[in-house]
PDB file of C-alpha atoms in Angstrom:
ATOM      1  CA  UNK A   1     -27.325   2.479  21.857  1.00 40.00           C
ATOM      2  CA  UNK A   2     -30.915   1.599  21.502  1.00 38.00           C
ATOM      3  CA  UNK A   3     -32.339   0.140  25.315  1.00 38.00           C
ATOM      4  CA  UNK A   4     -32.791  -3.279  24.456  1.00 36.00           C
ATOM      5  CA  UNK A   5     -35.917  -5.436  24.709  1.00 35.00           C
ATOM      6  CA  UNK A   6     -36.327  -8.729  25.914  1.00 34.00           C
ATOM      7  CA  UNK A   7     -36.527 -11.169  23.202  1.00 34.00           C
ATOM      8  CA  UNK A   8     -40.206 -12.660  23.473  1.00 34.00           C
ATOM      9  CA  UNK A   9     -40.592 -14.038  19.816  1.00 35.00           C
ATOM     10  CA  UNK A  10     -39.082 -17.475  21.068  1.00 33.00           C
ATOM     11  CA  UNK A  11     -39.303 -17.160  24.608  1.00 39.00           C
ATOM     12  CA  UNK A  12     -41.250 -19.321  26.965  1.00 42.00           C
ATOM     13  CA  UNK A  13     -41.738 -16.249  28.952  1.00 41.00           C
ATOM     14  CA  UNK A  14     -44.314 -14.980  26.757  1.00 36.00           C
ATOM     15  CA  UNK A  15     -47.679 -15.152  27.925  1.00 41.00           C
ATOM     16  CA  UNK A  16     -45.676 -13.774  31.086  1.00 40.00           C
ATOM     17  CA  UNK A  17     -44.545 -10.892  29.581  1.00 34.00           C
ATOM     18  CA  UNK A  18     -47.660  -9.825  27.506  1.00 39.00           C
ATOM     19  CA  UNK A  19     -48.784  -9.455  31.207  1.00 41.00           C
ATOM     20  CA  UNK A  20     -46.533  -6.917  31.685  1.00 39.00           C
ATOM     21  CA  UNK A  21     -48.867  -4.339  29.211  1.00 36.00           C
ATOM     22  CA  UNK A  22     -48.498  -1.713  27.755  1.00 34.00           C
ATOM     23  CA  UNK A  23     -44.611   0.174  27.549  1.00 31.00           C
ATOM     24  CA  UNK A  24     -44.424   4.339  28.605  1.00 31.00           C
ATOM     25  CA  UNK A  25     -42.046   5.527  25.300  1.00 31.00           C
ATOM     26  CA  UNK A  26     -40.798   8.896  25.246  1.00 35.00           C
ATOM     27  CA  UNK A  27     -39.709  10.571  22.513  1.00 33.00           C
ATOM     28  CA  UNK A  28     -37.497  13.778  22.529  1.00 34.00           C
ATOM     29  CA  UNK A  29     -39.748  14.860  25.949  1.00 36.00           C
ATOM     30  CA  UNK A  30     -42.686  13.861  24.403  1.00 33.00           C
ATOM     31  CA  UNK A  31     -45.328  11.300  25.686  1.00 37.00           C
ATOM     32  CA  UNK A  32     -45.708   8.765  22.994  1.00 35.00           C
ATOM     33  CA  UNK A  33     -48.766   6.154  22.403  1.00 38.00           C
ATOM     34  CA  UNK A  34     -48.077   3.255  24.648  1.00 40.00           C
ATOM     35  CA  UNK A  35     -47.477   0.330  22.242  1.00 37.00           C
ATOM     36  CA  UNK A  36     -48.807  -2.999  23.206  1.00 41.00           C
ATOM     37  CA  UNK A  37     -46.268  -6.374  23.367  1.00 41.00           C
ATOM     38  CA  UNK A  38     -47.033  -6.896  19.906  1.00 40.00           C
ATOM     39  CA  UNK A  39     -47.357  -4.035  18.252  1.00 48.00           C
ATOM     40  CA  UNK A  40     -45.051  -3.118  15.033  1.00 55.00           C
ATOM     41  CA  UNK A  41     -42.789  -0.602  17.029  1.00 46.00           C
ATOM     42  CA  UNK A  42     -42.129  -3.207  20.088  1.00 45.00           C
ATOM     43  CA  UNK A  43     -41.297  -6.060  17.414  1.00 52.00           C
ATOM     44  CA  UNK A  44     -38.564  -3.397  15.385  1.00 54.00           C
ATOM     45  CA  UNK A  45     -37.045  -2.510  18.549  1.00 51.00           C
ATOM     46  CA  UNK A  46     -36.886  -6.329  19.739  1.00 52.00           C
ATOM     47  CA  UNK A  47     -34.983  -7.672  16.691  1.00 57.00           C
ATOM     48  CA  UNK A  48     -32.911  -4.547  16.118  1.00 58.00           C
ATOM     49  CA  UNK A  49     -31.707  -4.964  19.280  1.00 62.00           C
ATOM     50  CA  UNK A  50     -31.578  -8.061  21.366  1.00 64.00           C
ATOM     51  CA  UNK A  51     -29.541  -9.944  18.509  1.00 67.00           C
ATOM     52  CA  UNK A  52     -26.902  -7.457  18.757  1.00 70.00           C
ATOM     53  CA  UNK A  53     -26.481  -7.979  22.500  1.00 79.00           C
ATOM     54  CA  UNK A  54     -27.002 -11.822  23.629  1.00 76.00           C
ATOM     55  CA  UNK A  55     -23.863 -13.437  24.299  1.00 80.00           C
ATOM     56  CA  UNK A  56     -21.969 -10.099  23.737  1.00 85.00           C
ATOM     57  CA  UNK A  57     -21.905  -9.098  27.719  1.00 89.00           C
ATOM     58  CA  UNK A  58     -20.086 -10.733  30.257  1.00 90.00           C
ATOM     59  CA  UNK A  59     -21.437 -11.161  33.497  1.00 92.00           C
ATOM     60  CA  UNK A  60     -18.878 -13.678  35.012  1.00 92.00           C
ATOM     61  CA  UNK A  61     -20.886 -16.834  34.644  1.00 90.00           C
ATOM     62  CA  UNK A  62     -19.248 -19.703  36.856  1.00 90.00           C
ATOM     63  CA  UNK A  63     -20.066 -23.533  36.478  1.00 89.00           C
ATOM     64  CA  UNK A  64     -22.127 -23.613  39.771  1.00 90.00           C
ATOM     65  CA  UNK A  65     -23.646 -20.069  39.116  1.00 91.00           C
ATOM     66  CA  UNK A  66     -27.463 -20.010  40.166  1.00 91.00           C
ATOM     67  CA  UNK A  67     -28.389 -17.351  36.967  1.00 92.00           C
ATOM     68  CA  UNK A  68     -26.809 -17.741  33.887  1.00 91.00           C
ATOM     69  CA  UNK A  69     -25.471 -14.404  31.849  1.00 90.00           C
ATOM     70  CA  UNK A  70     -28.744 -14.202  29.734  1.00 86.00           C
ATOM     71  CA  UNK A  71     -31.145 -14.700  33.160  1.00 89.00           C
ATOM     72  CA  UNK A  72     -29.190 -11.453  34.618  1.00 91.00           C
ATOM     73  CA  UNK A  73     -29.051 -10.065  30.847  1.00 87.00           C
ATOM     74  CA  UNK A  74     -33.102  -9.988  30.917  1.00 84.00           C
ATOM     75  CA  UNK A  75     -33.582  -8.758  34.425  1.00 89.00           C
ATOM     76  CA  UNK A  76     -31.630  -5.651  33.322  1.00 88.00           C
ATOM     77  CA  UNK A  77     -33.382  -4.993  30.264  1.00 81.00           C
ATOM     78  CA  UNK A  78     -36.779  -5.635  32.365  1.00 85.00           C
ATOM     79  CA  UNK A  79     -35.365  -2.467  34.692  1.00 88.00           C
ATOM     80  CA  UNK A  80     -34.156  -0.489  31.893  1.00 83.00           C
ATOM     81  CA  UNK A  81     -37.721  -0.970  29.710  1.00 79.00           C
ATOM     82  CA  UNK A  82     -40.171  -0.291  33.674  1.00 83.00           C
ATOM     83  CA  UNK A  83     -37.828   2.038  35.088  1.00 82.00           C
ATOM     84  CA  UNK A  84     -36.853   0.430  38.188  1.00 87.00           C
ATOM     85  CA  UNK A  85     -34.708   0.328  40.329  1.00 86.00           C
ATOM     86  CA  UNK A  86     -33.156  -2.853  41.475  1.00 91.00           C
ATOM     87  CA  UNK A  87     -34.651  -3.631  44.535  1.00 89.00           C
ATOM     88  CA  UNK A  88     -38.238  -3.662  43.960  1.00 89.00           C
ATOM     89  CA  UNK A  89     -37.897  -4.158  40.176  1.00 90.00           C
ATOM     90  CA  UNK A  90     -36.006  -7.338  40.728  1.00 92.00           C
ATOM     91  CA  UNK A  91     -39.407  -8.576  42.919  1.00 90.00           C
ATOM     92  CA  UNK A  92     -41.496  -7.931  40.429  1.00 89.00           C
ATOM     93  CA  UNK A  93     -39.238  -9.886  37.605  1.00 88.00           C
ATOM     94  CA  UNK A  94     -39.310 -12.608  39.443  1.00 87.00           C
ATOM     95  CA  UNK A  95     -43.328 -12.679  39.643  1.00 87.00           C
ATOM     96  CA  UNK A  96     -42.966 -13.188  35.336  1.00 84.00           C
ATOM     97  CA  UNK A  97     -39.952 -14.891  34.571  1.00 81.00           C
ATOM     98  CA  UNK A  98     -39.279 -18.568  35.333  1.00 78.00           C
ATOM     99  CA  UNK A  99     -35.541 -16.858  36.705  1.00 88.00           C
ATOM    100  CA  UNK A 100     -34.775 -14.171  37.949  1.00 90.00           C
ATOM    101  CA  UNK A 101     -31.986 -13.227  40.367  1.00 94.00           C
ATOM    102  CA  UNK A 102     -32.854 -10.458  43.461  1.00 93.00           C
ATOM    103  CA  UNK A 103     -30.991  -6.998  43.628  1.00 94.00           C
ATOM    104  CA  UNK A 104     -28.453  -8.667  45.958  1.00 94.00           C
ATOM    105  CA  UNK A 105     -27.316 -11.011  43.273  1.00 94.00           C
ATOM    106  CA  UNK A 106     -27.345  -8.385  40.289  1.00 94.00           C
ATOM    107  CA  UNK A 107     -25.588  -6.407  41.914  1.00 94.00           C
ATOM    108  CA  UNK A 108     -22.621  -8.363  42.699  1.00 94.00           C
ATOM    109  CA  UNK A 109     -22.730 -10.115  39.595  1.00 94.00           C
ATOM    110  CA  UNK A 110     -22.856  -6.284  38.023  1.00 93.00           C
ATOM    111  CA  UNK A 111     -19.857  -5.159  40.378  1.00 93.00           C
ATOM    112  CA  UNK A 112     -17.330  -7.946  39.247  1.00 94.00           C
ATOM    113  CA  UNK A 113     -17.144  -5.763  35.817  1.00 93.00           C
ATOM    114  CA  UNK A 114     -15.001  -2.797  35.658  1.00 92.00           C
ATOM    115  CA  UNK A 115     -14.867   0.147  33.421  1.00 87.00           C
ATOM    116  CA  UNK A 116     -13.038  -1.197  31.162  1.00 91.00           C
ATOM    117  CA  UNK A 117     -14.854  -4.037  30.310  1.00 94.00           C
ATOM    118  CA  UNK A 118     -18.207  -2.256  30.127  1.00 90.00           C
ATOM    119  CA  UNK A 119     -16.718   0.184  27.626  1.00 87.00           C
ATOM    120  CA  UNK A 120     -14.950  -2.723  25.402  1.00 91.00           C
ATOM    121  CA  UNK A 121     -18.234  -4.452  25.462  1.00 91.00           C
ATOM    122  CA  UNK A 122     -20.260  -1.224  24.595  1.00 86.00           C
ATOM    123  CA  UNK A 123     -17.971  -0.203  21.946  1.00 85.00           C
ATOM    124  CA  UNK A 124     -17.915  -3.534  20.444  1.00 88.00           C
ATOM    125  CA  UNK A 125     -21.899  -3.559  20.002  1.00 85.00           C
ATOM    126  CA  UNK A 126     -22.136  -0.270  18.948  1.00 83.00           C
ATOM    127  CA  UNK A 127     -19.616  -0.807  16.366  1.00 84.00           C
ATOM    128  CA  UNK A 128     -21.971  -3.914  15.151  1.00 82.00           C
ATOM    129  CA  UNK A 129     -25.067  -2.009  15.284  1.00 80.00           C
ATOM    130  CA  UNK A 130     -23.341   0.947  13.271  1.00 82.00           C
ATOM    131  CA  UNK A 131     -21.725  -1.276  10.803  1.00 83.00           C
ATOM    132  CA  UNK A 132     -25.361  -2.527  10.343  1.00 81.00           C
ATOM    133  CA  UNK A 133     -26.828   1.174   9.737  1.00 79.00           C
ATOM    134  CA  UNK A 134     -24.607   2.769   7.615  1.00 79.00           C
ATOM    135  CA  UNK A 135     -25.011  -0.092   5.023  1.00 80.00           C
ATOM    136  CA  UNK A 136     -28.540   1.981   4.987  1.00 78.00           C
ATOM    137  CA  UNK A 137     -26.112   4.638   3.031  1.00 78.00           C
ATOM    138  CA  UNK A 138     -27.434   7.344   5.563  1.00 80.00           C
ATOM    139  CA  UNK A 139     -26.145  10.288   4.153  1.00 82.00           C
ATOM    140  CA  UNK A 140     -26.179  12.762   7.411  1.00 88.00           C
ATOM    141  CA  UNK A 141     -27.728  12.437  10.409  1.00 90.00           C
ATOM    142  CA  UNK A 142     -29.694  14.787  12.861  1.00 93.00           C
ATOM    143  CA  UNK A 143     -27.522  14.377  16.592  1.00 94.00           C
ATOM    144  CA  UNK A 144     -29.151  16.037  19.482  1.00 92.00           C
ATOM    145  CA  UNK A 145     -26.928  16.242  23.118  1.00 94.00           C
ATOM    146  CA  UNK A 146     -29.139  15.796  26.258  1.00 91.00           C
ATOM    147  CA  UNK A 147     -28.375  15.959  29.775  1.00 92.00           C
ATOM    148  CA  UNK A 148     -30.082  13.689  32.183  1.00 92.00           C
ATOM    149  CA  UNK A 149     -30.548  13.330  35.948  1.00 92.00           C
ATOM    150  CA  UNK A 150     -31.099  10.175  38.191  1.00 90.00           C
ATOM    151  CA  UNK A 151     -32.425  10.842  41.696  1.00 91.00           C
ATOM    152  CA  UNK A 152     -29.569   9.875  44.443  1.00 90.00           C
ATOM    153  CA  UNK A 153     -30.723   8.881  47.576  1.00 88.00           C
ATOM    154  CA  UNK A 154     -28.072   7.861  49.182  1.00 86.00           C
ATOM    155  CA  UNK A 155     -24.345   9.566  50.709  1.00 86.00           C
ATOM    156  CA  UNK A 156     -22.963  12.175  48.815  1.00 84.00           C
ATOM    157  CA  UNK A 157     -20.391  11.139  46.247  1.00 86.00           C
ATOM    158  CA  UNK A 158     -17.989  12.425  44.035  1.00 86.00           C
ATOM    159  CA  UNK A 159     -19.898  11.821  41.330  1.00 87.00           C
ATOM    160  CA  UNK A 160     -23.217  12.977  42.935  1.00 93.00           C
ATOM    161  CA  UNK A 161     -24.251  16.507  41.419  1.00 93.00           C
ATOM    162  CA  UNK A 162     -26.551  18.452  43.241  1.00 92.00           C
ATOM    163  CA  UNK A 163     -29.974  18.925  41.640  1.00 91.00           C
ATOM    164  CA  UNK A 164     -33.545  20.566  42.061  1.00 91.00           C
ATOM    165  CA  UNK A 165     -35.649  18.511  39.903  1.00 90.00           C
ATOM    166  CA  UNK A 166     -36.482  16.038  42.279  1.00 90.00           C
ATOM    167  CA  UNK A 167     -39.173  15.262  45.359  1.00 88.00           C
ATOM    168  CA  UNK A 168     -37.086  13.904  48.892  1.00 90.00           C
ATOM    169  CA  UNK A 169     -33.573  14.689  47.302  1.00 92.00           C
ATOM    170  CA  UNK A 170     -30.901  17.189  45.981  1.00 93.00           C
ATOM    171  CA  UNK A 171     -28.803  14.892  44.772  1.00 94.00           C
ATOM    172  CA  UNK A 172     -28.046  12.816  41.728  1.00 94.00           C
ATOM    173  CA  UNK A 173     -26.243  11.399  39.131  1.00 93.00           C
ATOM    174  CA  UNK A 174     -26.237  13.192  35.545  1.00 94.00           C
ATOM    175  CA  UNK A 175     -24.999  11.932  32.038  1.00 94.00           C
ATOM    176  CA  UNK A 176     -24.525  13.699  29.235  1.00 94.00           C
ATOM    177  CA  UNK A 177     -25.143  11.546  25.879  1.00 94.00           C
ATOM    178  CA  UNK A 178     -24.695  12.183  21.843  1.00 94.00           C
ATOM    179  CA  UNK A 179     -28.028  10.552  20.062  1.00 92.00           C
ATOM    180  CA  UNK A 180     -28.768  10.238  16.258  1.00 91.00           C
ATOM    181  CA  UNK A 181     -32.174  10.096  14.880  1.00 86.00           C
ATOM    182  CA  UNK A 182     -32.696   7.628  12.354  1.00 81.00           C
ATOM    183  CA  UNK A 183     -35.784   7.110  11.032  1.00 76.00           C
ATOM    184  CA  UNK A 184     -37.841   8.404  14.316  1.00 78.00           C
ATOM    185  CA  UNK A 185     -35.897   6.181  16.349  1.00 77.00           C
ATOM    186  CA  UNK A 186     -33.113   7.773  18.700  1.00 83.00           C
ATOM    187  CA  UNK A 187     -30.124   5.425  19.005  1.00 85.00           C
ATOM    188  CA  UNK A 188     -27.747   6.634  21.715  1.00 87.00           C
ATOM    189  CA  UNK A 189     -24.291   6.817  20.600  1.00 89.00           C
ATOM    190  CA  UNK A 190     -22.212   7.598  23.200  1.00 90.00           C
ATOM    191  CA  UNK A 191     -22.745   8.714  26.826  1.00 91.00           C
ATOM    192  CA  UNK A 192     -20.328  10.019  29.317  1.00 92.00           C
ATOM    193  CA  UNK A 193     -20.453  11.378  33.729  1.00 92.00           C
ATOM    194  CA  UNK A 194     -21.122  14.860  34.222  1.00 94.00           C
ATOM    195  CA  UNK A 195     -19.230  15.410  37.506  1.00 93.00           C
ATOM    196  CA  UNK A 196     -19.161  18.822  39.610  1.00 93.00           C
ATOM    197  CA  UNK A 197     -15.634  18.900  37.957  1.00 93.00           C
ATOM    198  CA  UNK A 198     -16.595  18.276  34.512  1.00 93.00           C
ATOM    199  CA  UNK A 199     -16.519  20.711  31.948  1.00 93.00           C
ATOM    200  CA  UNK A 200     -19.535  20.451  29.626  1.00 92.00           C
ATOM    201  CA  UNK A 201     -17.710  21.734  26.245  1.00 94.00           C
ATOM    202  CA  UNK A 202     -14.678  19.027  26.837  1.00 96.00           C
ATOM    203  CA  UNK A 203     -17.583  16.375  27.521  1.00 96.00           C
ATOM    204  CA  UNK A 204     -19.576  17.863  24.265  1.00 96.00           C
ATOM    205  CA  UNK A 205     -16.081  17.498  22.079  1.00 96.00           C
ATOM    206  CA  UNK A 206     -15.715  14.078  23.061  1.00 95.00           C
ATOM    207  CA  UNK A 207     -19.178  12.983  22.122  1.00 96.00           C
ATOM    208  CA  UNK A 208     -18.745  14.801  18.970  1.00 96.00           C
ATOM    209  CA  UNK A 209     -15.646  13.265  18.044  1.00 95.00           C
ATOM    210  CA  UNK A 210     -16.951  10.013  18.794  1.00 91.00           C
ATOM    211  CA  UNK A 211     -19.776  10.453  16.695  1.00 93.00           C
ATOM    212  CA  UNK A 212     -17.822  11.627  13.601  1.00 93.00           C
ATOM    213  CA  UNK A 213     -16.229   8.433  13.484  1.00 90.00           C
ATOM    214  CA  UNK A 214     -19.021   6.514  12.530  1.00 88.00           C
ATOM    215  CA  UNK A 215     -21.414   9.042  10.423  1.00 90.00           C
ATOM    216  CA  UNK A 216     -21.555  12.773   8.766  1.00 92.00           C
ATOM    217  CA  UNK A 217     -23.600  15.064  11.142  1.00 94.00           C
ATOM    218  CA  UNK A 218     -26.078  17.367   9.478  1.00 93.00           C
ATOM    219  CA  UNK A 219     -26.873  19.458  12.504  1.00 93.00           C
ATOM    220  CA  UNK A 220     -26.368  19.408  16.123  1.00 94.00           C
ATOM    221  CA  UNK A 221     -29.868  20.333  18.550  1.00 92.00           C
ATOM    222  CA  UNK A 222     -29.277  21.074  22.162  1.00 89.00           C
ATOM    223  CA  UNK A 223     -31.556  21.101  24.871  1.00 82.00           C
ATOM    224  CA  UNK A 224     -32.178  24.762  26.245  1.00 76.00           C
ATOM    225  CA  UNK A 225     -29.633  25.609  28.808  1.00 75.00           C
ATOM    226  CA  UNK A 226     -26.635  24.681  26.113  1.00 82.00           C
ATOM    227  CA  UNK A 227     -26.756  27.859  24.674  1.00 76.00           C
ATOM    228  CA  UNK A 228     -25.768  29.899  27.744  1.00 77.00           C
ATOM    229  CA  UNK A 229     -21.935  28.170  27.570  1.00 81.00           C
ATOM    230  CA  UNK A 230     -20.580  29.628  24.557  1.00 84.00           C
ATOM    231  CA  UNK A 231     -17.709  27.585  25.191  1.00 91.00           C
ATOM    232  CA  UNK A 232     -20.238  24.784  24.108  1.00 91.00           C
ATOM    233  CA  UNK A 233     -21.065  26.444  20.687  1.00 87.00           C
ATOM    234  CA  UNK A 234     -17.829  27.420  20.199  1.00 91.00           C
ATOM    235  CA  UNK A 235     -16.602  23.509  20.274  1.00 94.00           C
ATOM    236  CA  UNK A 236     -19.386  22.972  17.756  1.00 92.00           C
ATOM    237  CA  UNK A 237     -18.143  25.723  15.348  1.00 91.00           C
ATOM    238  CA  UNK A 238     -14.347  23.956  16.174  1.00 94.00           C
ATOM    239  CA  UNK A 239     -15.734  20.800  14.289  1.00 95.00           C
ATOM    240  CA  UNK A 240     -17.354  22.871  11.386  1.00 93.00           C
ATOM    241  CA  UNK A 241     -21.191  21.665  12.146  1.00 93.00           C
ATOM    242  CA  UNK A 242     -24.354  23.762  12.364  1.00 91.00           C
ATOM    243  CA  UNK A 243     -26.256  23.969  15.478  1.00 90.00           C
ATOM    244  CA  UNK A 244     -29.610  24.583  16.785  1.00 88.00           C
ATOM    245  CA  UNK A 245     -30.031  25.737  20.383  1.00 81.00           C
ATOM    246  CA  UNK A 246     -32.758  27.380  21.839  1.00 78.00           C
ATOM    247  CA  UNK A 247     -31.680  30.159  23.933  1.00 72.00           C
ATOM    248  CA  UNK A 248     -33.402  31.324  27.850  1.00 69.00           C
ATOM    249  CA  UNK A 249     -36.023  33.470  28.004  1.00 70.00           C
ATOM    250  CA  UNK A 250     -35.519  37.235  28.458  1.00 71.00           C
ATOM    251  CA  UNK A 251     -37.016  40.316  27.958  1.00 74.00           C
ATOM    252  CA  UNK A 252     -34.337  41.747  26.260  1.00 72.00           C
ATOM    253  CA  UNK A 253     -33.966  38.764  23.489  1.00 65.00           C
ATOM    254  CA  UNK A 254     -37.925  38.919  22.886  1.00 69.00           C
ATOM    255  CA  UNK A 255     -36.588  43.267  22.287  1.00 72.00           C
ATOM    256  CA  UNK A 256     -34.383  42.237  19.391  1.00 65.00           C
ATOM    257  CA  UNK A 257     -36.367  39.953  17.802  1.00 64.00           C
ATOM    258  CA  UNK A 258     -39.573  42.075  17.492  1.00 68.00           C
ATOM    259  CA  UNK A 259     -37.324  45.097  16.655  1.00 67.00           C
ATOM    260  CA  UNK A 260     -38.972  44.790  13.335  1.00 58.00           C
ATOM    261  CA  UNK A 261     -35.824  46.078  11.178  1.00 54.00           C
ATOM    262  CA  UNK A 262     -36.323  43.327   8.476  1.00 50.00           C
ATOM    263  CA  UNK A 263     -33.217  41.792   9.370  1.00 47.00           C
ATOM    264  CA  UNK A 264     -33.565  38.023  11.027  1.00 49.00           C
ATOM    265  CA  UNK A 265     -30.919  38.942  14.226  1.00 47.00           C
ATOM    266  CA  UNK A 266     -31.123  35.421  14.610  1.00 46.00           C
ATOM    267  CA  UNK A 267     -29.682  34.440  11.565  1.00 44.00           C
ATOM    268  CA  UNK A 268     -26.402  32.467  11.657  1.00 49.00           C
ATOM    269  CA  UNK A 269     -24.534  30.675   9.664  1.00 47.00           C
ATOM    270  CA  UNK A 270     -24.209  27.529  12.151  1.00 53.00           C
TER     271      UNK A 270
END
């Protein structure tokens, strides 16, 4: 699912929010142009996605509720759009929006969902925003798997994977997640826990078979460090889709291919 954007063509918020600058975008690892508040790429992203969500997530609004479901609604998509973590992003909502609830508060209102709910809502506004796609009659699409690390500070957990990537911590949380790109845009399908447990090609069938539900894959990329599993490529092959994958560095793959025999060893059908 696309990260939403706060909606800022009707808000009274936005002379606040132009404040905020210019947006860090990343695309496939690399570092995009910053766009400003009101540049064509910031407005696409806005309407594509903010009408899909509002009204569509349940954060347990009562009657005498200080925040209302789209206050705590914009404070998350604030975090998700700066980075931030809760409890200093939450201050610095607060500085531009009229209301905005602290880290205490979005938390709890957070932690009175469960699982199940946050996966009936997801799958309900992914199904909208797909529905709305393939009426583009996109014939196949070009998925790409990534795997992705958040820094853990805190106890170790079972769902805490240990990690090297990282200044002041070993630990962290990683996701795996299923992406198509349409039209330069990457629009996250489907995203699942990597756990010490977890096996990587069960995770990878999953997000495959969730993603053949709603289009035709062309071809499957993979970050490098796929291709040393060959369970992984084998589960690929399983669903009868070609694959691109780079492979480690070695001195005995850089052998074969500049043996120079006129045949392409790295030819393969997927």
């Amino acid at each position: 699912m696309v990260l939403p954007r706060i909606s800022i063509s009707e808000s009274k918020n936005l002379k606040k929010l132009k404040a905020l600058g210019r947006y860090s975008i990343k695309r496939r690892g690399w570092n995009m142009p910053e766009p400003k508040a009101n540049s064509k790429f910031f407005r696409k992203i806005n309407r594509f996605s903010f009408g899909f969500i509002e009204g569509k997530i349940d954060f347990h609004e009562k009657a005498n509720s200080t925040y209302n479901d789209n206050e705590i609604l914009q404070t998350l998509f604030f975090l998700s759009i700066k980075n931030r973590y809760p409890e200093n992003g939450c201050k610095r909502c607060k500085e531009i929006m009229e209301k905005s609830p602290d880290a205490n508060t979005l938390y709890r209102r957070i932690n009175m969902k469960d699982k199940e709910e946050i996966l009936r809502e997801f799958f309900f506004i992914q199904k909208e925003i797909i529905t709305r796609l393939r009426k583009r009659r996109i014939k196949r699409i070009i998925a790409f798997i990534d795997e992705h690390e958040i820094p853990w500070y805190g106890k170790d957990n079972p769902y805490v994977n240990g990690t090297k990537n990282f200044d002041g911590t070993k630990l962290c949380f990683k996701y795996i997640t299923i992406n198509a790109l349409i039209d330069g845009y990457k629009i996250c399908l489907f995203a699942l826990p990597v756990t010490p447990l977890s096996r990587k090609d069960k995770l990878v069938d999953e997000l495959l078979k969730v993603a053949k539900k709603w289009f035709r894959i062309g071809i499957v990329l993979f970050d490098r460090g796929f291709s040393k599993d060959s369970k992984i490529l084998k589960v690929v092959e399983k669903h009868g889709l070609k694959y691109l994958a780079p492979i480690e560095k070695s001195q005995r793959i850089k052998r074969i291919a500049n043996f120079g025999d006129g045949v392409n060893p790295f030819y393969h059908m997927h």
